[in-house]
Short mmCIF file of C-alpha atoms in Angstrom, two decimals:
data_model
loop_
_atom_site.label_atom_id
_atom_site.label_comp_id
_atom_site.label_asym_id
_atom_site.label_seq_id
_atom_site.Cartn_x
_atom_site.Cartn_y
_atom_site.Cartn_z
CA MET A 1 -8.00 -89.45 83.37
CA GLY A 2 -10.58 -86.80 82.13
CA HIS A 3 -12.42 -84.23 84.60
CA THR A 4 -15.54 -86.06 84.55
CA GLN A 5 -13.86 -89.10 85.58
CA MET A 6 -12.06 -87.46 88.11
CA LEU A 7 -15.20 -85.94 89.43
CA LEU A 8 -16.95 -89.46 89.37
CA ALA A 9 -13.57 -90.74 91.66
CA VAL A 10 -14.38 -87.74 94.13
CA ALA A 11 -18.01 -88.67 94.42
CA GLY A 12 -16.94 -91.76 95.66
CA LEU A 13 -16.33 -94.18 92.69
CA LYS A 14 -12.91 -96.67 93.38
CA GLU A 15 -10.96 -97.45 90.18
CA GLN A 16 -12.89 -100.39 89.38
CA GLY A 17 -16.72 -99.35 89.92
CA LEU A 18 -15.18 -95.88 87.52
CA ASN A 19 -13.91 -98.10 85.00
CA GLU A 20 -17.12 -100.31 84.74
CA ARG A 21 -19.26 -97.43 85.00
CA VAL A 22 -18.05 -95.34 82.26
CA ALA A 23 -17.90 -98.69 79.97
CA LYS A 24 -21.60 -98.73 80.60
CA LEU A 25 -22.21 -95.33 80.01
CA ALA A 26 -20.41 -95.44 76.81
CA SER A 27 -21.95 -98.60 75.44
CA GLY A 28 -25.35 -96.78 75.38
CA ASP A 29 -27.13 -100.00 77.35
CA TRP A 30 -27.99 -98.40 80.29
CA SER A 31 -30.19 -101.20 81.41
CA SER A 32 -28.39 -102.14 84.42
CA PHE A 33 -29.13 -98.33 85.85
CA PRO A 34 -32.49 -97.59 87.87
CA PRO A 35 -35.09 -96.02 85.98
CA ASN A 36 -34.76 -92.64 87.60
CA GLU A 37 -30.88 -92.60 86.61
CA ARG A 38 -31.63 -93.74 82.91
CA ALA A 39 -34.41 -90.95 83.13
CA GLY A 40 -31.47 -87.89 83.74
CA LEU A 41 -29.12 -89.65 81.56
CA LEU A 42 -31.43 -89.68 78.48
CA PHE A 43 -32.31 -86.10 79.01
CA ALA A 44 -28.92 -84.67 79.23
CA HIS A 45 -28.36 -86.29 75.94
CA LYS A 46 -31.33 -84.83 74.37
CA LEU A 47 -30.72 -81.56 76.17
CA THR A 48 -27.20 -81.47 74.91
CA ARG A 49 -27.71 -82.94 71.47
CA LYS A 50 -30.45 -81.25 70.31
CA PRO A 51 -32.14 -78.79 73.12
CA TRP A 52 -34.80 -77.17 70.88
CA TYR A 53 -36.11 -80.61 70.55
CA VAL A 54 -36.97 -80.77 74.34
CA ARG A 55 -40.55 -80.90 74.91
CA ARG A 56 -43.01 -80.60 77.54
CA SER A 57 -43.24 -84.46 77.71
CA ASP A 58 -39.21 -84.41 78.35
CA LEU A 59 -39.85 -82.64 81.39
CA ASP A 60 -42.73 -84.28 82.78
CA VAL A 61 -40.76 -87.74 82.62
CA LEU A 62 -38.01 -86.45 84.38
CA THR A 63 -39.97 -84.90 86.92
CA ALA A 64 -41.94 -88.14 87.15
CA HIS A 65 -38.73 -89.65 87.94
CA LEU A 66 -37.04 -87.31 89.81
CA GLY A 67 -39.31 -85.02 91.49
CA ARG A 68 -39.71 -81.36 90.69
CA GLU A 69 -37.03 -80.03 92.61
CA ARG A 70 -34.20 -82.83 91.59
CA ALA A 71 -35.76 -82.39 88.19
CA LEU A 72 -34.66 -78.58 87.91
CA ASP A 73 -31.50 -79.41 89.65
CA SER A 74 -30.74 -81.86 86.88
CA ILE A 75 -31.48 -79.51 84.48
CA TRP A 76 -29.30 -76.22 85.74
CA TYR A 77 -26.47 -79.24 85.93
CA ILE A 78 -26.56 -80.03 82.61
CA CYS A 79 -26.81 -76.71 80.98
CA TRP A 80 -23.74 -75.62 83.28
CA CYS A 81 -21.70 -78.73 81.93
CA ASN A 82 -22.39 -77.58 78.44
CA TYR A 83 -20.35 -74.33 79.56
CA MET A 84 -17.60 -76.31 81.14
CA THR A 85 -17.15 -78.25 77.55
CA ARG A 86 -17.01 -75.09 75.22
CA VAL A 87 -14.16 -73.82 77.01
CA ALA A 88 -12.25 -76.85 77.43
CA ASP A 89 -12.94 -77.73 73.67
CA ALA A 90 -12.00 -74.15 72.07
CA PHE A 91 -8.53 -73.90 74.44
CA GLN A 92 -7.87 -77.75 74.43
CA ILE A 93 -6.86 -77.46 78.31
CA PRO A 94 -4.64 -80.10 78.80
CA LEU A 95 -5.76 -82.61 81.32
CA GLU A 96 -3.97 -82.49 85.01
CA ALA A 97 -1.80 -85.64 85.70
CA GLU A 98 -3.39 -86.12 88.97
CA ASN A 99 -7.14 -85.51 90.14
CA VAL A 100 -7.07 -82.03 91.00
CA PHE A 101 -10.54 -81.95 92.33
CA ALA A 102 -9.62 -84.99 95.03
CA GLU A 103 -6.75 -82.37 95.99
CA GLU A 104 -9.13 -79.49 96.58
CA GLN A 105 -11.07 -81.25 98.97
CA LYS A 106 -8.17 -82.27 101.23
CA PRO A 107 -7.96 -80.31 104.27
CA THR A 108 -5.60 -77.15 104.83
CA LYS A 109 -2.48 -77.43 106.43
CA MET J 1 -77.28 -79.57 78.62
CA ILE J 2 -74.59 -77.36 78.93
CA SER J 3 -74.97 -73.70 78.50
CA LEU J 4 -72.59 -71.17 77.74
CA ARG J 5 -72.17 -70.28 81.36
CA HIS J 6 -70.74 -73.96 82.32
CA VAL J 7 -68.29 -73.41 79.19
CA ILE J 8 -66.83 -70.12 80.59
CA VAL J 9 -66.81 -71.28 84.15
CA PHE J 10 -64.86 -74.49 83.07
CA LEU J 11 -62.08 -72.55 81.18
CA LEU J 12 -61.84 -70.27 83.98
CA LEU J 13 -61.28 -73.33 86.16
CA LEU J 14 -58.66 -74.84 83.57
CA VAL J 15 -57.27 -71.59 83.29
CA THR J 16 -56.67 -70.90 87.12
CA ALA J 17 -55.50 -74.28 87.26
CA THR J 18 -52.78 -73.92 84.59
CA ARG J 19 -51.35 -70.93 86.53
CA ALA J 20 -51.30 -72.90 89.77
CA TRP J 21 -48.98 -75.35 88.02
CA SER J 22 -46.81 -72.96 86.08
CA GLY J 23 -47.22 -69.33 87.67
CA THR J 24 -47.22 -68.32 84.12
CA PRO J 25 -48.75 -70.02 80.71
CA ALA J 26 -45.64 -69.23 79.07
CA ALA J 27 -43.19 -71.85 81.08
CA ARG J 28 -43.26 -75.64 81.60
CA VAL J 29 -42.49 -75.33 85.15
CA PRO J 30 -43.67 -73.37 88.10
CA VAL J 31 -42.81 -69.39 88.21
CA LEU J 32 -42.81 -67.31 90.98
CA THR J 33 -44.21 -63.84 90.83
CA ASP J 34 -41.53 -60.78 90.95
CA GLU J 35 -42.76 -60.19 94.85
CA GLU J 36 -42.71 -64.04 95.41
CA ALA J 37 -38.95 -64.54 93.92
CA TRP J 38 -37.71 -61.11 95.73
CA LYS J 39 -38.71 -62.43 99.11
CA LYS J 40 -37.06 -66.14 98.63
CA MET J 41 -33.65 -63.91 97.72
CA THR J 42 -33.62 -61.71 101.21
CA PHE J 43 -30.05 -62.08 101.27
CA VAL J 44 -29.31 -60.22 98.07
CA GLU J 45 -28.69 -56.41 98.19
CA THR J 46 -30.01 -54.77 94.88
CA GLU J 47 -32.70 -52.30 93.81
CA ARG J 48 -35.43 -55.05 95.05
CA GLY J 49 -38.35 -54.68 93.36
CA ARG J 50 -37.08 -54.52 89.80
CA GLN J 51 -38.93 -57.02 87.20
CA LEU J 52 -37.52 -60.56 87.15
CA PRO J 53 -36.79 -62.40 83.62
CA VAL J 54 -38.97 -65.47 83.99
CA TRP J 55 -36.13 -67.89 83.93
CA ILE J 56 -35.12 -66.50 87.22
CA ARG J 57 -38.14 -66.84 88.40
CA ALA J 58 -38.42 -70.25 87.49
CA LEU J 59 -35.09 -71.23 89.17
CA ALA J 60 -35.82 -69.07 92.48
CA VAL J 61 -38.78 -71.66 93.26
CA SER J 62 -36.07 -74.13 94.63
CA LEU J 63 -32.93 -72.80 93.79
CA PRO J 64 -32.87 -69.10 95.18
CA LYS J 65 -29.39 -68.41 95.91
CA THR J 66 -28.56 -70.28 92.20
CA ALA J 67 -31.37 -67.86 90.89
CA ALA J 68 -29.36 -64.51 92.50
CA ALA J 69 -25.90 -65.74 91.24
CA MET J 70 -27.55 -66.27 87.73
CA ILE J 71 -28.76 -62.55 87.71
CA ASP J 72 -25.15 -61.71 88.63
CA LEU J 73 -23.90 -63.94 85.71
CA ASP J 74 -26.41 -62.13 83.48
CA TYR J 75 -25.24 -58.83 84.47
CA ALA J 76 -21.72 -59.46 84.00
CA GLN J 77 -22.24 -61.22 80.64
CA ARG J 78 -24.28 -58.37 79.46
CA MET J 79 -23.03 -55.30 80.94
CA GLU J 80 -19.05 -56.01 82.26
CA SER J 81 -17.83 -58.11 79.23
CA THR J 82 -14.31 -56.84 77.90
CA LEU J 83 -15.67 -56.73 74.30
CA PRO J 84 -17.28 -53.84 72.73
CA PRO J 85 -21.16 -54.34 73.34
CA LEU J 86 -22.16 -54.42 69.57
CA LEU J 87 -19.78 -57.02 68.94
CA ARG J 88 -20.62 -58.67 72.28
CA ALA J 89 -24.46 -58.71 71.20
CA LYS J 90 -23.63 -59.97 67.78
CA LEU J 91 -21.74 -62.83 69.35
CA ARG J 92 -24.90 -63.66 71.65
CA TRP J 93 -27.02 -63.52 68.82
CA VAL J 94 -25.53 -65.87 66.28
CA ALA J 95 -25.00 -68.54 69.31
CA ALA J 96 -28.90 -67.95 70.22
CA ASP J 97 -29.60 -68.63 66.29
CA ALA J 98 -27.64 -71.42 66.13
CA ASN J 99 -29.36 -73.23 69.18
CA ARG J 100 -32.45 -71.79 67.93
CA CYS J 101 -33.38 -69.99 71.10
CA ALA J 102 -36.14 -67.40 70.54
CA TYR J 103 -35.57 -65.99 73.72
CA ALA J 104 -32.15 -65.44 74.00
CA LYS J 105 -32.21 -63.98 70.20
CA ALA J 106 -34.88 -61.23 71.40
CA TYR J 107 -32.52 -60.32 74.30
CA ALA J 108 -29.37 -60.25 72.08
CA ARG J 109 -31.27 -57.97 69.85
CA PHE J 110 -32.18 -55.79 72.42
CA ASP J 111 -28.45 -55.47 73.60
CA TYR J 112 -27.52 -54.48 70.33
CA VAL J 113 -30.09 -52.00 69.69
CA ARG J 114 -29.19 -50.75 73.38
CA ALA J 115 -25.75 -50.26 72.03
CA GLY J 116 -26.56 -48.47 69.45
CA GLY J 117 -27.38 -51.04 66.63
CA LYS J 118 -30.16 -51.59 64.44
CA ALA J 119 -32.70 -54.50 64.97
CA GLU J 120 -32.66 -55.09 61.36
CA ASP J 121 -28.92 -55.33 60.96
CA ILE J 122 -28.73 -58.11 63.53
CA ASP J 123 -31.54 -59.82 61.97
CA ALA J 124 -29.75 -60.00 58.96
CA LEU J 125 -26.62 -61.41 60.08
CA PRO J 126 -26.63 -65.01 58.84
CA LYS J 127 -26.99 -63.56 55.06
CA GLN J 128 -24.35 -61.04 55.94
CA MET J 129 -21.51 -63.05 57.52
CA ASP J 130 -19.40 -63.14 54.37
CA LYS J 131 -19.42 -59.41 53.86
CA LEU J 132 -18.64 -58.69 57.37
CA PRO J 133 -14.71 -57.56 58.62
CA LYS J 134 -12.34 -60.04 59.06
CA GLU J 135 -12.05 -59.40 62.83
CA GLU J 136 -15.92 -59.63 63.26
CA ARG J 137 -16.32 -62.87 60.96
CA ILE J 138 -13.77 -65.14 62.48
CA ALA J 139 -15.10 -64.37 66.14
CA LEU J 140 -18.83 -65.01 65.11
CA GLN J 141 -17.95 -68.28 63.08
CA LEU J 142 -15.83 -69.53 66.01
CA VAL J 143 -18.75 -68.85 68.41
CA LYS J 144 -21.32 -70.38 65.94
CA GLN J 145 -19.06 -73.63 65.63
CA LEU J 146 -18.66 -73.86 69.49
CA VAL J 147 -22.16 -74.12 69.82
CA GLU J 148 -22.78 -76.69 66.65
CA ALA J 149 -19.80 -78.73 66.81
CA ALA J 150 -17.04 -77.48 69.65
CA TYR J 151 -14.59 -80.35 68.72
CA THR J 152 -14.06 -79.40 65.62
CA VAL J 153 -12.38 -76.03 66.07
CA THR J 154 -8.68 -76.17 65.10
CA ASP J 155 -5.67 -74.53 66.67
CA GLU J 156 -5.17 -72.58 63.54
CA GLN J 157 -8.69 -70.90 63.91
CA VAL J 158 -8.08 -70.28 67.23
CA ALA J 159 -4.50 -68.72 66.71
CA ASP J 160 -6.33 -66.59 63.85
CA VAL J 161 -8.51 -65.06 66.59
CA VAL J 162 -5.87 -64.66 69.11
CA LYS J 163 -3.89 -62.81 66.58
CA ILE J 164 -6.32 -60.36 65.84
CA HIS J 165 -8.39 -59.84 69.24
CA GLY J 166 -5.53 -61.36 71.69
CA GLU J 167 -5.95 -63.68 74.30
CA LYS J 168 -7.83 -61.80 76.71
CA GLN J 169 -10.67 -60.97 74.46
CA THR J 170 -10.30 -64.61 72.82
CA VAL J 171 -11.32 -66.14 76.07
CA ALA J 172 -14.01 -63.49 76.59
CA ILE J 173 -15.57 -64.06 72.83
CA VAL J 174 -15.23 -68.13 74.39
CA LEU J 175 -17.34 -67.44 77.27
CA VAL J 176 -19.96 -65.53 75.37
CA ALA J 177 -20.43 -68.89 73.68
CA ALA J 178 -20.11 -70.80 76.86
CA TYR J 179 -22.89 -68.88 78.71
CA ALA J 180 -24.99 -69.39 75.21
CA ASN J 181 -24.69 -72.73 75.64
CA PHE J 182 -25.70 -72.91 79.17
CA GLN J 183 -28.72 -70.46 79.21
CA ASP J 184 -30.25 -71.35 75.81
CA ARG J 185 -30.40 -74.76 77.15
CA LEU J 186 -32.24 -73.50 80.63
CA LEU J 187 -34.70 -71.70 78.59
CA LEU J 188 -35.05 -74.15 75.85
CA ALA J 189 -35.85 -76.56 78.92
CA LEU J 190 -37.99 -74.52 81.19
CA GLY J 191 -39.75 -73.45 77.88
CA VAL J 192 -39.94 -69.87 78.70
CA GLU J 193 -41.12 -67.23 76.55
CA VAL J 194 -40.11 -63.48 76.52
CA GLU J 195 -42.10 -61.77 79.31
CA PRO J 196 -44.76 -59.71 77.70
CA ASP J 197 -43.27 -56.28 78.83
CA GLY J 198 -39.58 -57.71 78.19
CA PRO J 199 -36.90 -57.88 77.51
CA TYR J 200 -35.34 -56.52 80.42
CA LEU J 201 -32.29 -54.73 81.64
CA PRO J 202 -29.68 -56.50 83.44
CA ILE J 203 -29.73 -56.21 87.14
CA LYS J 204 -27.15 -55.27 88.98
CA VAL J 205 -26.92 -57.39 92.42
CA SER J 206 -24.15 -57.66 95.52
CA PHE J 207 -24.23 -60.50 98.03
CA PRO J 208 -22.98 -59.89 101.72
CA LYS J 209 -19.39 -60.57 101.86
CA PRO J 210 -18.95 -64.24 103.13
CA VAL J 211 -18.13 -64.59 107.26
CA LYS J 212 -14.70 -66.81 107.00
CA LYS J 213 -15.30 -69.53 109.73
CA ALA J 214 -12.83 -72.11 111.25
CA PRO J 215 -12.93 -75.29 108.92
CA ALA J 216 -13.76 -77.30 112.34
CA THR J 217 -16.83 -74.96 112.71
CA GLU J 218 -17.85 -75.70 108.86
CA ASP J 219 -17.67 -79.52 109.59
CA LYS J 220 -19.72 -79.25 112.09
CA LYS J 221 -22.39 -77.30 110.64
CA GLU J 222 -24.93 -79.67 108.67
CA LYS J 223 -26.50 -78.79 106.04
CA PRO J 224 -30.11 -78.09 106.47
CA LYS J 225 -32.44 -81.00 105.22
CA ARG J 226 -34.17 -80.09 102.04
CA ILE J 227 -37.77 -80.67 101.61
CA VAL J 228 -38.53 -81.97 98.14
CA SER J 229 -41.67 -83.34 96.15
CA PRO J 230 -40.95 -87.32 95.90
CA PRO J 231 -41.05 -88.95 92.38
CA ALA J 232 -44.40 -90.05 91.03
CA LYS J 233 -45.64 -93.32 92.18
CA GLU J 234 -46.03 -95.03 89.11
CA PRO J 235 -43.41 -92.92 86.71
CA PRO J 236 -43.50 -93.91 82.94
CA PRO J 237 -41.10 -96.25 81.73
CA VAL J 238 -37.81 -95.10 80.39
CA PRO J 239 -35.75 -96.57 77.68
CA GLU J 240 -33.26 -98.93 78.75
CA LYS J 241 -31.02 -98.33 75.59
CA LEU J 242 -30.09 -94.84 74.00
CA ASP J 243 -31.33 -94.46 70.32
CA ASP J 244 -28.29 -92.51 68.77
CA PRO J 245 -26.31 -94.38 65.83
CA GLU J 246 -23.38 -92.04 66.49
CA TRP J 247 -23.19 -92.77 70.26
CA THR J 248 -22.46 -96.37 69.37
CA ALA J 249 -19.98 -95.59 66.25
CA LEU J 250 -17.40 -94.38 68.55
CA SER J 251 -16.47 -97.49 70.45
CA PHE J 252 -14.78 -97.02 73.90
CA ASP J 253 -11.43 -97.89 72.94
CA ALA J 254 -11.44 -94.99 70.42
CA LEU J 255 -12.78 -92.84 73.28
CA ARG J 256 -9.76 -93.64 75.54
CA GLN J 257 -7.43 -93.37 72.66
CA ARG J 258 -8.54 -89.72 72.27
CA LEU J 259 -7.99 -89.25 76.22
CA ASP J 260 -4.53 -90.10 75.93
CA LYS J 261 -4.09 -87.79 73.10
CA GLN J 262 -5.34 -85.15 75.15
CA ILE J 263 -3.65 -85.97 78.43
CA ALA J 264 -0.38 -86.02 76.27
CA ARG J 265 -1.16 -82.87 74.85
CA ARG J 266 1.16 -80.22 76.86
CA GLN J 267 -0.21 -77.00 75.75
CA ALA J 268 -3.50 -75.02 75.30
CA ARG J 269 -4.35 -72.98 72.79
CA VAL J 270 -3.62 -69.67 74.85
CA ARG J 271 -1.11 -69.49 77.43
CA ILE J 272 -2.48 -70.65 80.82
CA PRO J 273 -1.45 -68.03 83.68
CA ASP J 274 0.28 -69.21 86.80
CA TRP J 275 -1.27 -69.35 90.38
CA GLU J 276 0.23 -66.20 91.48
CA ALA J 277 -1.04 -64.24 88.43
CA VAL J 278 -4.42 -65.30 89.08
CA ARG J 279 -4.58 -64.66 92.59
CA ALA J 280 -3.40 -61.08 92.10
CA GLN J 281 -6.47 -60.24 90.07
CA LEU J 282 -9.14 -62.16 91.37
CA PRO J 283 -12.37 -59.79 92.15
CA PRO J 284 -12.27 -58.27 95.65
CA GLU J 285 -15.76 -59.77 96.30
CA MET J 286 -14.65 -63.06 95.68
CA PRO J 287 -14.37 -65.38 98.63
CA LYS J 288 -10.16 -66.53 98.79
CA PRO J 289 -9.35 -69.85 98.01
CA ASP J 290 -7.50 -71.59 101.02
CA LYS J 291 -5.25 -73.09 98.63
CA PRO J 292 -3.78 -72.61 95.17
CA ILE J 293 -5.92 -73.26 92.23
CA ARG J 294 -4.67 -76.12 90.48
CA ILE J 295 -7.60 -76.73 87.91
CA LYS J 296 -5.97 -75.47 84.69
CA TRP J 297 -9.74 -74.76 83.61
CA SER J 298 -10.02 -72.15 86.03
CA LEU J 299 -6.69 -70.56 86.14
CA LEU J 300 -7.35 -70.15 82.32
CA THR J 301 -10.76 -68.43 82.80
CA TYR J 302 -9.81 -66.33 86.20
CA GLY J 303 -6.55 -65.60 84.33
CA TYR J 304 -8.40 -63.77 81.46
CA GLN J 305 -11.43 -62.92 82.49
CA PRO J 306 -11.89 -62.78 86.10
CA ARG J 307 -15.03 -60.85 86.66
CA LEU J 308 -16.87 -63.28 84.28
CA SER J 309 -15.11 -66.38 86.12
CA ALA J 310 -15.86 -65.36 89.32
CA ALA J 311 -19.63 -64.84 88.41
CA TRP J 312 -19.83 -68.20 86.78
CA LEU J 313 -17.80 -70.36 89.43
CA GLY J 314 -20.47 -68.07 92.07
CA GLY J 315 -23.48 -69.86 90.43
CA LEU J 316 -21.90 -73.32 91.17
CA ARG J 317 -21.42 -72.56 94.89
CA ALA J 318 -24.50 -71.41 94.96
CA PHE J 319 -25.96 -74.49 93.17
CA ARG J 320 -23.67 -76.95 95.49
CA GLN J 321 -25.21 -75.22 98.66
CA GLU J 322 -28.72 -75.71 97.55
CA SER J 323 -29.17 -79.08 95.40
CA ASP J 324 -28.70 -82.44 96.65
CA LEU J 325 -28.39 -84.86 93.87
CA ASP J 326 -26.72 -87.98 94.06
CA PRO J 327 -23.00 -87.30 93.16
CA VAL J 328 -22.23 -90.30 91.36
CA PHE J 329 -25.65 -89.75 89.51
CA HIS J 330 -24.81 -86.13 88.58
CA GLU J 331 -21.33 -86.87 87.70
CA SER J 332 -22.57 -89.55 85.16
CA MET J 333 -24.58 -86.81 83.72
CA PHE J 334 -21.60 -84.92 82.91
CA TRP J 335 -19.82 -87.66 81.64
CA VAL J 336 -23.24 -88.07 79.29
CA VAL J 337 -22.81 -84.56 78.08
CA THR J 338 -18.96 -84.71 76.95
CA ARG J 339 -19.52 -87.79 75.15
CA SER J 340 -22.61 -86.52 73.40
CA LEU J 341 -20.44 -83.48 72.63
CA GLN J 342 -17.34 -85.67 71.58
CA CYS J 343 -15.75 -83.70 74.03
CA PHE J 344 -12.22 -84.87 75.96
CA TYR J 345 -13.37 -83.58 79.05
#
């Protein structure tokens, strides 16, 4: 399991739901996601692939669907993801066998 | 008949309306003044009243703790990197150039000149790459590639950089690229321009030490309800399918195979320090984790660059406190980012 999938599991998805969601995301057919989620996912793709092409109109669509604060949250988080991936790719950091994020949330004994 | 006076009044109203929305014309989002932003960040201990970069003032509107953490991160990257300042500025410039981010290029040029370099030298970097000494060239090439196609970086390439710069500095080089890929996207998305009297010097900030509370107390304390603006009543339609031939060219099964290959990989390109070694050098201002860190990404970055990593993860902690995005939605965006970059993560 990749880290993004581990985080989706921690976010509350069970195995089947997680697999279904990832398969849908991978297909590029996002018609079953609500419009506000699609707005975030499409923005994530554009800001990651071609950040210099992001226009005011892209931000306006995102804001119209999420509201101003959550649009800013989304932008920050997408940028954050772009940091994490560069380190992972540069060093080809091996993935852990277990969900280390779930473990982080267990109470301390 | 429309008089000149009417036209002037109309233009003045237009300018006022624009400023009310964006604070400054050079951004696509609301931006606070310095005074307003500092008021939102009362918890920051520093030389208050300093001029703040426009992107920090944009974040401070609804994410003031995150904005403050970003001031610290920017300071750590620009002032406390273990890399020589001239090399660090060159690396940052090359990344900004690849991201086509004029704001970040201006700041990198400013830092280069501040470190004793000539502006014309850094502007000529793309043409001079082949003539640079090998130690600089391979570091600059690595950063450029991490911006443009990080998945194409090879074991041999990183081994070459490690051979010349050592593991610690190689991690610092990669963290310049990582920070650039974070910051440039933020700057480009917000549509900010360099401040009229910018670029600014980085600002040293400090935060009050967190008070350690018993877990039971933390559980009882509810997060205060956040006041947010609602979405539009009739938002514009959004496409149902992603229009990207590269995305569909790689099948889901091929993605799984790549992931399986990565899981089978035993070693990173640099040695990952163990928890005991990492714990021994965590910065004193960083909240001590209750349990050993087991995430290899964190062990690697903390192990070689504790200050830069603490500043980075301090930003995430602040963001988690302030934002309230649906977890499945925001981790789905993370998935989309990794897939867009062909990253195994």
